Amino acid sequence: METEFTPFLSLAGGILIGLAATLLMAFHGRIAGMTGILAGIIPPLSADWGWRLAFLAGSVLAPLIFTASGGHIAFSVPISATALVAGGLIVGIGVTLGSGCTSGHGVCGMARLSPRSIVATLVFMASTAATVFIVRHILGGI
Amino acid sequence: MRIAIALLIGMIFGLGIAISGMANPAKVLNFFDFAGSWDLSLIFVMGGALVTTAIGYRLVFGARAEPVLEAAYYLPANRMIDQRLITGSAIFGIGWGISGFCPGGAIPALGLGYGSTVLFVGAMVAGIALTRFALNALSPPARA
């Protein structure tokens, strides 16, 4: 399935993500990594779960308000529910072992030129591309 | 104060994710599908986020010795590139390549109100909890 090429909207979104990462460091002194922030509100809770829950709530609330006030966000899931659940479990295992995901390693860690994050990002980008190739062009979809 | 500002910063993050296309699995999967329906958009998300954060961090660390609301910056101290980092990242890529959702894309996508996102996030949270439990059982818990 084709999706629309959206360079300007995607760039604007990326800049907002970077702005949020900068502000979270400036105010809370924290890396804006979704894996780390989310892990702190999954039991056993971390002691500072308050700001984490607030950040997560804000990140859900903004798209909700945006679409409720008439904005359109394209969304479609081109895979089966079973594959979605399997993907979710695998992502949860991977980001916990690898201590981070696209936001933590790919944006914040890379911005700090952390060697760990640069390696992690190269590995997961390559692994994702290989998986998409296998799923779509060898297995013919899942 | 800490909570209110975190909520606002979370809103900026979530809006950025949503308009960028990172919360749309079809678009994310197409970014990685060079051999098929390729959509290059996400390079603009990654590029925009990375450059903004790199400049932003430089300004923040240059301007203040400590964050506004805390006594010190919490920066990851672990510098080791070990097997666990590589294996975990490779596993994450398999899940991302199957689903088109990464954690930072999926949480804001909850706000778009689709059941499929809830299904994915539920499974992901279970994956995080199970892995943490297994790691703690294998070695003494480390403070995150």
PDB file of C-alpha atoms in Angstrom, chain A residues 1-7 9-31 34-35 38-39 42-44 46-47 50-51 54-60 62-67 73-79 81 83-85 87-99 101-103 105-108 110-112 115-116 119-120 123-125 127-129 131-133 136-137 142, chain B residues 2-3 5-7 9-20 22-27 29-37 39-41 44-46 48-50 52-54 56-57 60-61 67-70 72-76 78-82 84-86 88-99 101-104 107-112 114 116-117 119-120 123-132 135 143:
ATOM      1  CA  MET A   1       0.000   0.000   0.000  1.00  0.00           C
ATOM      2  CA  GLU A   2       1.349   3.422  -1.008  1.00  0.00           C
ATOM      3  CA  THR A   3       1.535   6.264   1.522  1.00  0.00           C
ATOM      4  CA  GLU A   4       1.778   9.961   0.637  1.00  0.00           C
ATOM      5  CA  PHE A   5       5.272  11.524   0.642  1.00  0.00           C
ATOM      6  CA  THR A   6       5.072  14.314   3.265  1.00  0.00           C
ATOM      7  CA  PRO A   7       8.513  15.965   3.567  1.00  0.00           C
ATOM      8  CA  LEU A   9       4.910  17.801   7.625  1.00  0.00           C
ATOM      9  CA  SER A  10       7.447  15.125   8.577  1.00  0.00           C
ATOM     10  CA  LEU A  11      10.203  17.711   9.002  1.00  0.00           C
ATOM     11  CA  ALA A  12       7.892  19.886  11.133  1.00  0.00           C
ATOM     12  CA  GLY A  13       7.017  16.849  13.254  1.00  0.00           C
ATOM     13  CA  GLY A  14      10.688  15.978  13.631  1.00  0.00           C
ATOM     14  CA  ILE A  15      11.499  19.512  14.787  1.00  0.00           C
ATOM     15  CA  LEU A  16       8.710  19.312  17.405  1.00  0.00           C
ATOM     16  CA  ILE A  17      10.122  15.978  18.632  1.00  0.00           C
ATOM     17  CA  GLY A  18      13.559  17.616  18.917  1.00  0.00           C
ATOM     18  CA  LEU A  19      12.070  20.600  20.718  1.00  0.00           C
ATOM     19  CA  ALA A  20      10.368  18.287  23.234  1.00  0.00           C
ATOM     20  CA  ALA A  21      13.648  16.390  23.761  1.00  0.00           C
ATOM     21  CA  THR A  22      15.485  19.687  24.353  1.00  0.00           C
ATOM     22  CA  LEU A  23      12.852  20.952  26.819  1.00  0.00           C
ATOM     23  CA  LEU A  24      12.781  17.678  28.781  1.00  0.00           C
ATOM     24  CA  MET A  25      16.561  17.932  29.208  1.00  0.00           C
ATOM     25  CA  ALA A  26      16.372  21.647  30.106  1.00  0.00           C
ATOM     26  CA  PHE A  27      13.640  21.247  32.729  1.00  0.00           C
ATOM     27  CA  HIS A  28      13.798  17.652  34.002  1.00  0.00           C
ATOM     28  CA  GLY A  29      17.345  16.749  32.985  1.00  0.00           C
ATOM     29  CA  ARG A  30      16.050  13.618  31.281  1.00  0.00           C
ATOM     30  CA  ILE A  31      16.534  11.818  27.995  1.00  0.00           C
ATOM     31  CA  MET A  34       9.936   6.475  25.231  1.00  0.00           C
ATOM     32  CA  THR A  35      11.289   3.110  26.420  1.00  0.00           C
ATOM     33  CA  LEU A  38       7.360   4.090  29.861  1.00  0.00           C
ATOM     34  CA  ALA A  39       9.315   1.485  31.841  1.00  0.00           C
ATOM     35  CA  ILE A  42       5.159  -0.269  34.619  1.00  0.00           C
ATOM     36  CA  PRO A  43       5.278  -2.036  38.031  1.00  0.00           C
ATOM     37  CA  PRO A  44       7.572  -2.026  39.879  1.00  0.00           C
ATOM     38  CA  SER A  46      10.078   4.014  39.644  1.00  0.00           C
ATOM     39  CA  ALA A  47      10.069   6.567  42.489  1.00  0.00           C
ATOM     40  CA  GLY A  50       4.725  11.333  38.315  1.00  0.00           C
ATOM     41  CA  TRP A  51       6.474  13.314  35.570  1.00  0.00           C
ATOM     42  CA  ALA A  54       2.376  13.263  32.830  1.00  0.00           C
ATOM     43  CA  PHE A  55       4.697  13.137  29.781  1.00  0.00           C
ATOM     44  CA  LEU A  56       2.980   9.992  28.489  1.00  0.00           C
ATOM     45  CA  ALA A  57      -0.485  11.454  29.098  1.00  0.00           C
ATOM     46  CA  GLY A  58       0.515  14.621  27.220  1.00  0.00           C
ATOM     47  CA  SER A  59       1.846  12.613  24.296  1.00  0.00           C
ATOM     48  CA  VAL A  60      -1.500  10.784  23.989  1.00  0.00           C
ATOM     49  CA  ALA A  62      -2.061  16.072  21.874  1.00  0.00           C
ATOM     50  CA  PRO A  63      -3.014  13.827  18.913  1.00  0.00           C
ATOM     51  CA  LEU A  64      -6.424  13.323  20.545  1.00  0.00           C
ATOM     52  CA  ILE A  65      -7.044  17.088  20.770  1.00  0.00           C
ATOM     53  CA  PHE A  66      -5.601  17.625  17.275  1.00  0.00           C
ATOM     54  CA  THR A  67      -7.956  15.133  15.637  1.00  0.00           C
ATOM     55  CA  ILE A  73      -3.733  12.219  10.828  1.00  0.00           C
ATOM     56  CA  ALA A  74      -3.306   9.356   8.339  1.00  0.00           C
ATOM     57  CA  PHE A  75      -3.311   5.957  10.068  1.00  0.00           C
ATOM     58  CA  SER A  76      -3.455   2.404   8.800  1.00  0.00           C
ATOM     59  CA  VAL A  77      -2.206  -0.962   9.972  1.00  0.00           C
ATOM     60  CA  PRO A  78      -1.389  -3.193   7.009  1.00  0.00           C
ATOM     61  CA  ILE A  79      -0.873  -6.403   9.054  1.00  0.00           C
ATOM     62  CA  ALA A  81      -3.951  -8.618  14.645  1.00  0.00           C
ATOM     63  CA  ALA A  83       1.225 -10.110  13.793  1.00  0.00           C
ATOM     64  CA  LEU A  84       0.521  -6.891  15.700  1.00  0.00           C
ATOM     65  CA  VAL A  85       0.535  -8.695  19.052  1.00  0.00           C
ATOM     66  CA  GLY A  87       5.326  -7.413  17.013  1.00  0.00           C
ATOM     67  CA  GLY A  88       4.378  -5.718  20.291  1.00  0.00           C
ATOM     68  CA  LEU A  89       5.847  -8.499  22.407  1.00  0.00           C
ATOM     69  CA  ILE A  90       9.056  -8.551  20.348  1.00  0.00           C
ATOM     70  CA  VAL A  91       9.413  -4.748  20.519  1.00  0.00           C
ATOM     71  CA  GLY A  92       8.912  -4.859  24.315  1.00  0.00           C
ATOM     72  CA  ILE A  93      11.602  -7.532  24.717  1.00  0.00           C
ATOM     73  CA  GLY A  94      14.039  -5.811  22.338  1.00  0.00           C
ATOM     74  CA  VAL A  95      13.847  -2.290  23.736  1.00  0.00           C
ATOM     75  CA  THR A  96      14.221  -3.570  27.306  1.00  0.00           C
ATOM     76  CA  LEU A  97      17.315  -5.639  26.462  1.00  0.00           C
ATOM     77  CA  GLY A  98      18.710  -2.892  24.233  1.00  0.00           C
ATOM     78  CA  SER A  99      17.903  -0.137  26.789  1.00  0.00           C
ATOM     79  CA  CYS A 101      14.318   2.675  21.055  1.00  0.00           C
ATOM     80  CA  THR A 102      14.082   5.188  18.211  1.00  0.00           C
ATOM     81  CA  SER A 103      13.506   8.192  20.473  1.00  0.00           C
ATOM     82  CA  HIS A 105      18.919   5.899  21.070  1.00  0.00           C
ATOM     83  CA  GLY A 106      17.964   7.198  17.615  1.00  0.00           C
ATOM     84  CA  VAL A 107      17.297  10.826  18.550  1.00  0.00           C
ATOM     85  CA  CYS A 108      18.602  11.701  22.033  1.00  0.00           C
ATOM     86  CA  MET A 110      22.665  10.080  18.578  1.00  0.00           C
ATOM     87  CA  ALA A 111      22.363  13.817  19.337  1.00  0.00           C
ATOM     88  CA  ARG A 112      24.824  13.295  22.242  1.00  0.00           C
ATOM     89  CA  PRO A 115      28.714   5.404  20.799  1.00  0.00           C
ATOM     90  CA  ARG A 116      26.212   2.977  22.399  1.00  0.00           C
ATOM     91  CA  VAL A 119      25.599   1.279  17.382  1.00  0.00           C
ATOM     92  CA  ALA A 120      22.084   0.505  18.669  1.00  0.00           C
ATOM     93  CA  VAL A 123      21.596  -2.290  14.370  1.00  0.00           C
ATOM     94  CA  PHE A 124      17.867  -1.706  14.758  1.00  0.00           C
ATOM     95  CA  MET A 125      17.527   0.246  11.502  1.00  0.00           C
ATOM     96  CA  SER A 127      17.236  -5.226  11.433  1.00  0.00           C
ATOM     97  CA  THR A 128      13.965  -3.407  10.705  1.00  0.00           C
ATOM     98  CA  ALA A 129      14.784  -3.024   6.999  1.00  0.00           C
ATOM     99  CA  THR A 131      12.538  -7.745   8.544  1.00  0.00           C
ATOM    100  CA  VAL A 132      10.359  -5.627   6.244  1.00  0.00           C
ATOM    101  CA  PHE A 133      12.115  -7.116   3.205  1.00  0.00           C
ATOM    102  CA  ARG A 136       6.915  -8.300   2.299  1.00  0.00           C
ATOM    103  CA  HIS A 137       9.064  -9.756  -0.447  1.00  0.00           C
ATOM    104  CA  ILE A 142       1.695 -11.414   7.401  1.00  0.00           C
TER     105      ILE A 142
ATOM    106  CA  ARG B   2       7.249  19.305  37.478  1.00  0.00           C
ATOM    107  CA  ILE B   3       4.104  17.456  36.427  1.00  0.00           C
ATOM    108  CA  ILE B   5       5.661  21.011  32.491  1.00  0.00           C
ATOM    109  CA  ALA B   6       6.127  17.300  31.738  1.00  0.00           C
ATOM    110  CA  LEU B   7       2.540  17.197  30.470  1.00  0.00           C
ATOM    111  CA  ILE B   9       6.472  18.702  26.861  1.00  0.00           C
ATOM    112  CA  GLY B  10       4.695  15.378  26.312  1.00  0.00           C
ATOM    113  CA  MET B  11       2.080  17.191  24.251  1.00  0.00           C
ATOM    114  CA  ILE B  12       4.747  18.747  22.017  1.00  0.00           C
ATOM    115  CA  PHE B  13       6.342  15.305  21.594  1.00  0.00           C
ATOM    116  CA  GLY B  14       3.012  13.603  20.830  1.00  0.00           C
ATOM    117  CA  LEU B  15       1.945  16.257  18.325  1.00  0.00           C
ATOM    118  CA  GLY B  16       5.329  15.988  16.600  1.00  0.00           C
ATOM    119  CA  ILE B  17       5.054  12.199  16.377  1.00  0.00           C
ATOM    120  CA  ALA B  18       1.486  12.350  15.076  1.00  0.00           C
ATOM    121  CA  ILE B  19       2.005  14.939  12.311  1.00  0.00           C
ATOM    122  CA  SER B  20       5.360  13.434  11.315  1.00  0.00           C
ATOM    123  CA  MET B  22       5.716   8.056  13.011  1.00  0.00           C
ATOM    124  CA  ALA B  23       2.378   7.021  14.559  1.00  0.00           C
ATOM    125  CA  ASN B  24       1.229   5.501  11.241  1.00  0.00           C
ATOM    126  CA  PRO B  25       2.453   1.880  10.844  1.00  0.00           C
ATOM    127  CA  ALA B  26       1.791   1.841   7.080  1.00  0.00           C
ATOM    128  CA  LYS B  27       4.046   4.877   6.585  1.00  0.00           C
ATOM    129  CA  LEU B  29       6.846   0.197   7.085  1.00  0.00           C
ATOM    130  CA  ASN B  30       6.983   1.916   3.696  1.00  0.00           C
ATOM    131  CA  PHE B  31      10.040   3.892   4.817  1.00  0.00           C
ATOM    132  CA  PHE B  32      11.876   0.590   5.234  1.00  0.00           C
ATOM    133  CA  ASP B  33      10.460  -0.954   2.057  1.00  0.00           C
ATOM    134  CA  PHE B  34      13.088   0.208  -0.448  1.00  0.00           C
ATOM    135  CA  ALA B  35      12.209  -2.677  -2.744  1.00  0.00           C
ATOM    136  CA  GLY B  36       8.472  -1.904  -2.724  1.00  0.00           C
ATOM    137  CA  SER B  37       6.212   1.064  -1.903  1.00  0.00           C
ATOM    138  CA  ASP B  39       8.103   6.487   1.256  1.00  0.00           C
ATOM    139  CA  LEU B  40      11.156   8.570   2.142  1.00  0.00           C
ATOM    140  CA  SER B  41       9.289  10.904   4.547  1.00  0.00           C
ATOM    141  CA  PHE B  44      12.872  14.110   7.395  1.00  0.00           C
ATOM    142  CA  VAL B  45      11.483  13.159  10.819  1.00  0.00           C
ATOM    143  CA  MET B  46      14.738  11.587  11.973  1.00  0.00           C
ATOM    144  CA  GLY B  48      14.673  17.177  11.878  1.00  0.00           C
ATOM    145  CA  ALA B  49      14.530  15.597  15.336  1.00  0.00           C
ATOM    146  CA  LEU B  50      18.239  14.776  15.429  1.00  0.00           C
ATOM    147  CA  THR B  52      17.078  20.046  16.612  1.00  0.00           C
ATOM    148  CA  THR B  53      18.029  17.887  19.596  1.00  0.00           C
ATOM    149  CA  ALA B  54      21.769  18.167  18.906  1.00  0.00           C
ATOM    150  CA  GLY B  56      19.090  22.081  21.693  1.00  0.00           C
ATOM    151  CA  TYR B  57      21.268  19.916  23.983  1.00  0.00           C
ATOM    152  CA  VAL B  60      21.013  23.629  27.305  1.00  0.00           C
ATOM    153  CA  PHE B  61      24.332  22.196  28.530  1.00  0.00           C
ATOM    154  CA  PRO B  67      18.322  21.433  34.774  1.00  0.00           C
ATOM    155  CA  VAL B  68      15.663  23.945  35.852  1.00  0.00           C
ATOM    156  CA  LEU B  69      13.640  21.512  38.001  1.00  0.00           C
ATOM    157  CA  GLU B  70      16.278  19.004  39.172  1.00  0.00           C
ATOM    158  CA  ALA B  72      21.522  17.332  38.044  1.00  0.00           C
ATOM    159  CA  TYR B  73      21.192  15.968  34.510  1.00  0.00           C
ATOM    160  CA  TYR B  74      20.386  12.261  34.365  1.00  0.00           C
ATOM    161  CA  LEU B  75      22.647  11.067  31.572  1.00  0.00           C
ATOM    162  CA  PRO B  76      23.208   7.370  30.872  1.00  0.00           C
ATOM    163  CA  ASN B  78      26.858   3.024  30.727  1.00  0.00           C
ATOM    164  CA  ARG B  79      29.408   3.379  27.897  1.00  0.00           C
ATOM    165  CA  MET B  80      29.759  -0.318  27.079  1.00  0.00           C
ATOM    166  CA  ILE B  81      28.832  -1.659  23.684  1.00  0.00           C
ATOM    167  CA  ASP B  82      27.952  -5.189  24.766  1.00  0.00           C
ATOM    168  CA  ARG B  84      22.952  -7.272  25.210  1.00  0.00           C
ATOM    169  CA  LEU B  85      22.774  -3.879  23.454  1.00  0.00           C
ATOM    170  CA  ILE B  86      23.306  -5.480  20.040  1.00  0.00           C
ATOM    171  CA  GLY B  88      18.229  -6.186  22.103  1.00  0.00           C
ATOM    172  CA  SER B  89      18.445  -3.672  19.267  1.00  0.00           C
ATOM    173  CA  ALA B  90      18.324  -6.441  16.645  1.00  0.00           C
ATOM    174  CA  ILE B  91      15.234  -7.936  18.360  1.00  0.00           C
ATOM    175  CA  PHE B  92      13.589  -4.501  18.550  1.00  0.00           C
ATOM    176  CA  GLY B  93      14.128  -4.115  14.791  1.00  0.00           C
ATOM    177  CA  ILE B  94      12.356  -7.422  14.112  1.00  0.00           C
ATOM    178  CA  GLY B  95       9.315  -6.249  16.090  1.00  0.00           C
ATOM    179  CA  TRP B  96       9.380  -2.800  14.498  1.00  0.00           C
ATOM    180  CA  GLY B  97       9.682  -4.363  11.043  1.00  0.00           C
ATOM    181  CA  ILE B  98       6.735  -6.679  11.694  1.00  0.00           C
ATOM    182  CA  SER B  99       4.416  -4.073  13.216  1.00  0.00           C
ATOM    183  CA  PHE B 101       5.185   0.601  15.602  1.00  0.00           C
ATOM    184  CA  CYS B 102       8.082   1.727  17.801  1.00  0.00           C
ATOM    185  CA  PRO B 103       7.364   2.754  21.428  1.00  0.00           C
ATOM    186  CA  GLY B 104       7.593   6.492  20.668  1.00  0.00           C
ATOM    187  CA  ILE B 107       2.028   5.714  22.661  1.00  0.00           C
ATOM    188  CA  PRO B 108       0.964   8.946  20.882  1.00  0.00           C
ATOM    189  CA  ALA B 109      -0.955   6.776  18.362  1.00  0.00           C
ATOM    190  CA  LEU B 110      -3.211   5.745  21.278  1.00  0.00           C
ATOM    191  CA  GLY B 111      -4.636   9.276  21.072  1.00  0.00           C
ATOM    192  CA  LEU B 112      -5.863   8.597  17.531  1.00  0.00           C
ATOM    193  CA  TYR B 114      -7.787   2.896  17.046  1.00  0.00           C
ATOM    194  CA  SER B 116      -5.153  -1.934  16.905  1.00  0.00           C
ATOM    195  CA  THR B 117      -2.867   0.483  18.764  1.00  0.00           C
ATOM    196  CA  LEU B 119      -3.541  -4.285  21.089  1.00  0.00           C
ATOM    197  CA  PHE B 120       0.051  -3.440  20.159  1.00  0.00           C
ATOM    198  CA  ALA B 123       1.587  -6.664  24.000  1.00  0.00           C
ATOM    199  CA  MET B 124       4.563  -4.290  24.179  1.00  0.00           C
ATOM    200  CA  VAL B 125       3.979  -3.508  27.872  1.00  0.00           C
ATOM    201  CA  ALA B 126       3.745  -7.261  28.546  1.00  0.00           C
ATOM    202  CA  GLY B 127       7.035  -7.740  26.667  1.00  0.00           C
ATOM    203  CA  ILE B 128       8.739  -5.023  28.731  1.00  0.00           C
ATOM    204  CA  ALA B 129       7.388  -6.388  32.046  1.00  0.00           C
ATOM    205  CA  LEU B 130       8.322 -10.016  31.235  1.00  0.00           C
ATOM    206  CA  THR B 131      11.823  -9.097  30.091  1.00  0.00           C
ATOM    207  CA  ARG B 132      12.437  -6.959  33.160  1.00  0.00           C
ATOM    208  CA  LEU B 135      16.541  -9.915  33.818  1.00  0.00           C
ATOM    209  CA  ARG B 143      18.140   1.088  39.284  1.00  0.00           C
TER     210      ARG B 143
END
